[in-house]
Amino acid sequence: MPQIRTFLLVYLLLLPFSNTYFALAKTPTKAEISASVKLSAKYLYSDNFEKSLETARLNLHYASIIKDNYLIAASYNIIAANFDELSEFEKAIFFYKKGLSYAIKTDNNKIKNWINNNLGNVYCFEKKQYQYGIRYYKKALEYSQKSADTSQIVFTKLNIAWAYFDNNQFNEGFPYLKYINKFHTKYGDESTIVALNMLNGMYYSHIEENNKAESYFLNAIKLGNKGNEKSDLSYSHQEYSKFLLKKGNYKKAYENLEHYNKISDEIYNDKLLKKTNVAGINLQLDEYKREIDKIETEKDLQYQSLRKSRIIVTLFIMILLILLLLIYSLYENNNFKKRANHDLTIANEELLIAKNRAEEASSAKTQFVSTISHELRTPLYGVVGITNMLLDEHKELANSPHLSSLKFSARYLLSLVNDILQINKIEENRIVLESLAFNIFDEIDMVKNSLSFISQNHNNKIKIIIDRKIPEYLIGDKLRLAQILMNLISNALKFTKNGEVIVSATLVKVEGQSHYIEFKISDNGVGIATVDQEKIFEKFVQVGRKDNDYQGTGLGLAIVKRLLELFKSEIFLESQVGIGTTFYFTIAFDYDPRRTSEIINNIKVDLSAGQIFKILVVEDNKINQTVTKKIIEKNNCSCFLVDDGYQALDILSKDVFDVILMDINMPLIDGFETTRKIRLKGIQTPIIALTAFAIDEICEEAIAVGMNDIIIKPFEPLRLFQVINEQIKKAKNATSIVSDAS
């Protein structure tokens, strides 16, 4: 058995121990038994198997008397280790499992780790039953991770890697080898350095990086000759011989095989000199004797009970026992209730604390989302507004694909920001899909133009294939579709260089008005490994990412999956590493010519009716002032700007306006307090909140202070003037009713 797999008794041997060897008539104390356990481990470490087994047998006897599960498990572990060293593997397995059954009853993760590791050694490298052995190794790894013992984690992962490699499962073993290479210098043991170099040689030989493989093998042999790890040295010669044979260097392969045989013979001869069976046989007899003693004890109790056969005495004893049992039961039940109530009280207190913490965390998250949402929507309002201004002031740019792409990207970014910041809303399916008329080719072409920078940067071409059977206009949520396509196509472009991305839309079936369109996004980029294909749709997951490549949040595909669930669809992928990837999904859109015409005819309706309104804008952001003023003046209305609430109060005391557009988040005095002061002055001018906050965050307070409506930035100018007209009309109607009543 490889030297690396020496039994996990190091912890015991590092502790101080006495030469206590029980010659006492009375039962020794726990401390004395513990010292004797360490002594039996010392005997094993010095190859004095007979003494080790004899001491361990007494330790087991006394540990059983005091019912100490840890000491029982430790004693069985040492007994099994003796048989393991003597090549009595079936006996070793039997006693390891006995020890494990007691170790599980303790809270000590180290003893559980040791015994599971030892069982893994026997099954993998003696019985060649790798499935069982690796299962025990992984259990040992769990316990070492629970106790945060990094050195033991490194040791166990080395065993797992070796077991996988020995069974020709290099892909499964490589992650463990990678971990060991990273942490061995800091947490590893010098006794394992030979084995580590050998395992690296085996792996690089497997992937045919021959120079690295040979270097590791030679280093393993060099270190093995310097140290005392004969077993590891022999295996290094053996694996190096296999490597040389594969390369065709038969002479050196034969020389290393001879070294392996010579060292193996030395190890085998040493083991023959050590073997002894006397103490082991006595140990087994002692096990059988304990079982017989139990039976004899039970017989004695039955015999003593039969001697008390008089009916009156028996009835008296039974009644007395029943009464005592009832009293004891009531007493224990009362104690149990007290303990249960105490535990329940503590659990309730802990639950209340956890609930309060969860509520605080949820509140903090909500506040964070609200703040980020506001901070992102505010500059986006400026981007959208200035883009519209450029298109209005420079008619020659009306057909510019760059400005169109900028405007589309800003609107898409706004939608994406909303979805990312409210990902919980997506997961709870609280997003409602819209019904808008759209042209599939136009939407895909818009996405293509928006991604032209990424395409040019990676020297890629985007090819669009649209099925001619698809109607010109369909009805559905075009913004969500664009968001899905944007994520998938941008991913394809990022992971492809000097290649081609093909976007296709095919009509696959028609059911009534529902037209099922299959979308495919294919690339000839790096591809996705099979093991990664399931997890790429999880949040914040990025696979195959290098330090300077494939930048992103890791949310794109997670959002795509959830948006497709809103469409009652799902996404599929086909991919091969180095060849490329294809994502495909099917969405059903409605086709209704009559309804499509209605939607298109109602897209733009000018409700301003040529009226000129006098509008006061209370806004502290200079860019937003410029954008809002431009929108208002374009619609033939007069605009007056003030920077804060105090200026608004001052100008309202001198002048009259048709409507007030009020920002919420302002310095000195916010929009809510400003509105409250305006209403206290008796001014009934309609006040419309023009804010980057979400409606559900401010709606209740806005109504309470006297605001008439809310518009979220960025907004469509048409929407703004719809609300302005509506509020002014309501204000005039209210004034007429008051006049008539007078």
XYZ file of C-alpha atoms in Angstrom, residues 88-462:
375
model
C -5.264 -8.845 6.869
C -7.574 -6.577 4.876
C -10.935 -8.252 5.575
C -10.284 -8.003 9.330
C -9.102 -4.422 8.888
C -12.351 -3.475 7.107
C -14.414 -5.214 9.807
C -12.765 -3.288 12.658
C -12.670 0.041 10.762
C -16.451 -0.221 10.268
C -16.925 -1.122 13.944
C -14.941 1.984 14.881
C -16.918 4.133 12.426
C -20.221 3.026 13.992
C -19.032 4.478 17.333
C -17.341 7.556 15.801
C -20.657 8.609 14.215
C -22.154 8.834 17.720
C -19.596 11.515 18.686
C -19.244 15.193 17.760
C -15.588 14.721 16.869
C -15.154 15.230 13.114
C -11.461 14.297 13.161
C -11.993 10.680 14.221
C -14.730 10.363 11.560
C -12.319 11.768 8.973
C -9.499 9.360 9.973
C -11.589 6.181 9.805
C -13.334 7.105 6.534
C -9.939 7.881 5.001
C -8.524 4.546 6.149
C -11.501 2.645 4.705
C -10.965 4.511 1.431
C -7.322 3.356 1.415
C -8.206 -0.314 1.826
C -11.026 -0.367 -0.715
C -9.149 1.620 -3.392
C -5.597 0.330 -3.151
C -5.937 -3.148 -1.694
C -9.387 -4.376 -2.752
C -9.413 -2.285 -5.984
C -13.053 -1.457 -5.312
C -12.736 2.207 -6.313
C -16.432 3.066 -6.137
C -16.621 2.176 -2.424
C -13.199 3.647 -1.651
C -13.871 7.040 -3.254
C -17.223 7.204 -1.446
C -15.402 6.862 1.903
C -12.764 9.425 0.830
C -15.464 11.970 -0.025
C -17.138 11.348 3.337
C -13.763 11.981 5.008
C -13.454 15.192 2.991
C -16.838 16.399 4.320
C -15.706 15.937 7.927
C -12.341 17.664 7.359
C -14.193 20.612 5.769
C -16.552 20.797 8.758
C -13.578 21.020 11.120
C -11.833 23.509 8.745
C -8.678 21.372 8.750
C -7.020 22.552 5.526
C -3.997 20.248 5.834
C -6.324 17.260 6.142
C -8.366 18.516 3.173
C -5.180 18.584 1.069
C -4.236 15.083 2.292
C -7.676 13.612 1.507
C -7.923 15.260 -1.917
C -4.512 13.782 -2.764
C -5.909 10.316 -1.981
C -9.016 10.973 -4.115
C -6.940 12.204 -7.072
C -4.679 9.136 -6.829
C -7.692 6.797 -6.675
C -9.270 8.355 -9.770
C -5.974 8.302 -11.686
C -5.321 4.683 -10.651
C -8.747 3.839 -12.128
C -7.964 5.815 -15.328
C -10.565 8.514 -14.477
C -8.328 11.513 -15.112
C -11.081 14.061 -15.811
C -12.762 13.269 -12.481
C -9.476 13.395 -10.558
C -8.004 16.550 -12.104
C -10.036 19.111 -10.014
C -8.633 17.531 -6.851
C -5.060 17.599 -8.217
C -5.527 21.248 -9.187
C -6.553 22.090 -5.602
C -3.547 20.228 -4.141
C -1.100 22.004 -6.480
C -2.520 25.321 -5.261
C -2.426 24.646 -1.504
C 0.221 21.946 -0.968
C 3.077 24.360 -0.317
C 1.143 26.083 2.500
C -0.823 23.200 4.022
C 0.688 19.991 2.639
C 3.033 17.481 4.242
C 6.591 16.845 3.008
C 5.819 13.114 3.128
C 3.369 13.595 0.241
C 5.619 15.607 -2.102
C 6.832 12.502 -3.977
C 3.260 11.314 -4.589
C 2.180 14.808 -5.699
C 4.934 14.997 -8.345
C 4.060 11.477 -9.527
C 0.342 12.375 -9.879
C 1.220 15.466 -11.924
C 3.376 13.251 -14.140
C 0.474 10.798 -14.601
C -1.955 13.596 -15.525
C 0.332 15.321 -18.031
C 1.182 11.941 -19.540
C -2.549 11.355 -19.999
C -3.068 14.669 -21.840
C 0.173 14.022 -23.785
C 2.128 17.018 -22.512
C 5.213 14.819 -22.426
C 7.817 17.388 -21.382
C 5.864 18.357 -18.263
C 5.095 14.719 -17.499
C 8.756 13.651 -17.689
C 9.842 16.593 -15.536
C 7.361 15.665 -12.788
C 8.289 11.959 -12.897
C 12.019 12.702 -12.624
C 11.417 15.118 -9.758
C 9.303 12.497 -7.933
C 12.112 9.911 -8.281
C 14.738 12.443 -7.197
C 12.779 13.422 -4.064
C 11.949 9.773 -3.348
C 15.637 8.806 -3.360
C 16.370 11.616 -0.893
C 13.523 10.795 1.494
C 12.110 7.747 3.279
C 8.976 7.240 1.159
C 10.007 3.901 -0.388
C 6.495 2.956 -1.432
C 5.910 6.272 -3.226
C 9.332 5.954 -4.891
C 8.462 2.470 -6.180
C 5.160 3.677 -7.644
C 6.937 6.654 -9.230
C 9.294 4.244 -11.035
C 6.305 2.142 -12.114
C 4.309 5.078 -13.551
C 7.431 6.518 -15.191
C 8.035 3.115 -16.794
C 4.496 3.155 -18.239
C 5.110 6.665 -19.585
C 8.411 5.659 -21.230
C 6.812 2.548 -22.722
C 4.080 4.700 -24.294
C 6.806 6.937 -25.770
C 8.679 3.915 -27.174
C 11.726 4.262 -24.912
C 11.784 0.559 -24.033
C 15.256 0.476 -22.502
C 14.598 3.162 -19.891
C 11.117 1.767 -19.325
C 12.650 -1.617 -18.472
C 15.244 0.000 -16.162
C 12.532 1.840 -14.188
C 10.409 -1.297 -14.009
C 13.403 -3.113 -12.467
C 13.749 -0.309 -9.894
C 10.037 -0.678 -9.077
C 10.368 -4.463 -8.635
C 13.485 -4.137 -6.480
C 11.942 -1.568 -4.103
C 8.638 -3.495 -4.003
C 10.505 -6.671 -3.020
C 12.264 -4.786 -0.215
C 8.936 -3.462 1.088
C 7.347 -6.919 0.836
C 10.250 -8.573 2.696
C 10.000 -5.941 5.435
C 6.296 -6.738 5.828
C 6.985 -10.480 6.048
C 9.363 -9.862 8.954
C 6.713 -7.805 10.755
C 3.788 -10.261 10.450
C 2.335 -11.813 13.535
C -1.081 -13.328 14.183
C -1.048 -14.218 17.880
C -2.430 -10.987 19.247
C -4.973 -10.785 16.449
C -6.387 -14.237 17.263
C -6.592 -13.311 20.945
C -8.423 -10.159 19.960
C -11.039 -12.092 17.978
C -11.499 -14.532 20.869
C -11.980 -11.564 23.165
C -14.733 -10.239 20.840
C -16.529 -13.585 20.898
C -16.098 -13.819 24.670
C -17.798 -10.456 25.157
C -20.802 -11.665 23.127
C -20.990 -14.881 25.193
C -20.743 -12.867 28.436
C -23.779 -10.873 27.375
C -25.781 -14.065 26.812
C -24.622 -15.564 30.136
C -25.555 -12.369 31.953
C -29.033 -12.523 30.479
C -29.363 -16.192 31.542
C -28.287 -15.321 35.100
C -30.909 -12.597 35.275
C -33.566 -15.046 34.078
C -32.427 -17.632 36.607
C -32.525 -15.122 39.471
C -35.986 -14.036 38.368
C -37.209 -17.658 38.347
C -35.984 -18.192 41.908
C -38.404 -15.507 43.053
C -41.364 -17.554 41.899
C -43.702 -17.116 44.810
C -46.919 -15.600 43.567
C -47.447 -13.057 46.366
C -43.858 -11.806 46.311
C -43.901 -11.687 42.526
C -47.186 -9.706 42.485
C -45.894 -7.379 45.182
C -42.670 -6.751 43.265
C -44.557 -6.237 40.004
C -46.995 -3.772 41.600
C -44.152 -1.975 43.313
C -42.172 -1.828 40.070
C -45.209 -0.533 38.181
C -45.789 2.164 40.782
C -42.127 3.142 40.747
C -42.137 3.143 36.960
C -45.211 5.378 36.898
C -43.680 7.774 39.409
C -40.406 7.807 37.486
C -42.282 8.255 34.206
C -44.223 11.213 35.622
C -41.004 12.698 36.970
C -39.168 12.267 33.656
C -42.171 13.519 31.705
C -42.283 16.643 33.850
C -38.548 17.207 33.354
C -38.922 16.595 29.626
C -41.722 19.174 29.406
C -39.603 21.699 31.282
C -36.642 21.085 28.958
C -38.893 21.163 25.896
C -40.510 24.426 26.999
C -37.099 25.914 27.703
C -35.770 24.790 24.311
C -38.921 26.040 22.613
C -38.582 29.433 24.318
C -34.966 29.713 23.162
C -35.922 28.560 19.657
C -38.713 31.136 19.500
C -36.343 33.879 20.633
C -33.788 32.813 18.016
C -36.526 32.646 15.381
C -37.704 36.138 16.302
C -34.126 37.449 16.056
C -33.680 35.716 12.688
C -37.023 37.140 11.500
C -36.008 40.666 12.528
C -32.647 40.276 10.790
C -34.357 38.982 7.640
C -36.756 41.925 7.683
C -33.843 44.347 8.168
C -31.965 42.699 5.276
C -35.083 42.846 3.090
C -35.593 46.499 3.986
C -31.949 47.285 3.222
C -32.236 45.462 -0.106
C -35.405 47.375 -0.986
C -33.740 50.689 -0.089
C -30.670 49.759 -2.161
C -32.810 48.815 -5.165
C -34.796 52.045 -4.845
C -31.648 54.188 -4.649
C -29.895 52.449 -7.555
C -33.084 52.576 -9.630
C -33.365 56.329 -9.100
C -29.673 56.968 -9.761
C -29.758 54.993 -13.032
C -33.056 56.322 -14.381
C -31.986 59.959 -13.891
C -29.012 59.874 -16.356
C -30.989 57.605 -18.714
C -33.649 60.335 -18.901
C -30.900 62.677 -20.076
C -29.592 60.168 -22.662
C -33.053 59.521 -24.155
C -34.005 63.203 -24.074
C -30.798 64.478 -25.681
C -31.049 61.773 -28.363
C -34.557 62.985 -29.186
C -33.286 66.583 -29.238
C -30.547 65.649 -31.729
C -33.091 63.921 -33.966
C -35.426 66.925 -33.788
C -32.803 69.640 -34.324
C -30.879 67.800 -37.063
C -33.441 66.420 -39.475
C -30.649 65.168 -41.713
C -29.850 62.612 -38.982
C -33.400 61.230 -38.885
C -32.330 58.121 -40.798
C -29.008 57.732 -39.009
C -28.652 54.114 -37.843
C -26.244 55.289 -35.141
C -28.718 57.633 -33.439
C -31.495 55.096 -33.859
C -29.302 52.455 -32.268
C -28.370 54.857 -29.455
C -32.021 55.603 -28.757
C -32.959 51.926 -28.901
C -30.022 50.936 -26.689
C -30.931 53.563 -24.098
C -34.506 52.318 -23.983
C -33.337 48.714 -23.858
C -30.876 49.611 -21.080
C -33.694 51.193 -19.107
C -35.762 48.007 -19.428
C -32.765 45.859 -18.540
C -31.952 48.019 -15.502
C -35.526 47.678 -14.300
C -35.470 43.906 -14.729
C -32.069 43.392 -13.114
C -32.852 45.637 -10.167
C -36.182 43.900 -9.724
C -35.078 40.324 -10.518
C -37.278 39.121 -7.690
C -40.250 40.565 -9.564
C -39.311 38.496 -12.634
C -38.905 35.348 -10.545
C -42.353 35.859 -9.001
C -43.852 36.258 -12.506
C -45.248 39.719 -11.693
C -44.207 41.216 -15.043
C -47.139 41.555 -17.485
C -46.365 41.179 -21.187
C -47.527 43.966 -23.506
C -49.432 43.599 -26.798
C -47.835 45.795 -29.453
C -47.715 45.487 -33.237
C -44.181 44.950 -34.539
C -42.168 43.697 -37.475
C -39.769 40.857 -36.619
C -37.174 41.876 -39.197
C -37.155 45.478 -37.915
C -36.673 44.323 -34.321
C -33.820 41.933 -35.178
C -32.212 44.550 -37.437
C -32.403 47.106 -34.617
C -30.683 44.675 -32.246
C -28.054 43.965 -34.914
C -27.309 47.699 -35.339
C -27.120 48.189 -31.565
C -24.484 45.458 -31.325
C -22.407 46.641 -34.275
C -19.639 47.859 -31.967
C -19.140 44.410 -30.403
C -19.391 42.815 -33.844
C -16.709 45.088 -35.327
C -14.500 44.803 -32.250
C -14.347 40.989 -32.602
C -14.308 41.069 -36.427
C -17.584 39.121 -36.632
C -20.391 39.134 -39.182
C -24.078 38.951 -38.287
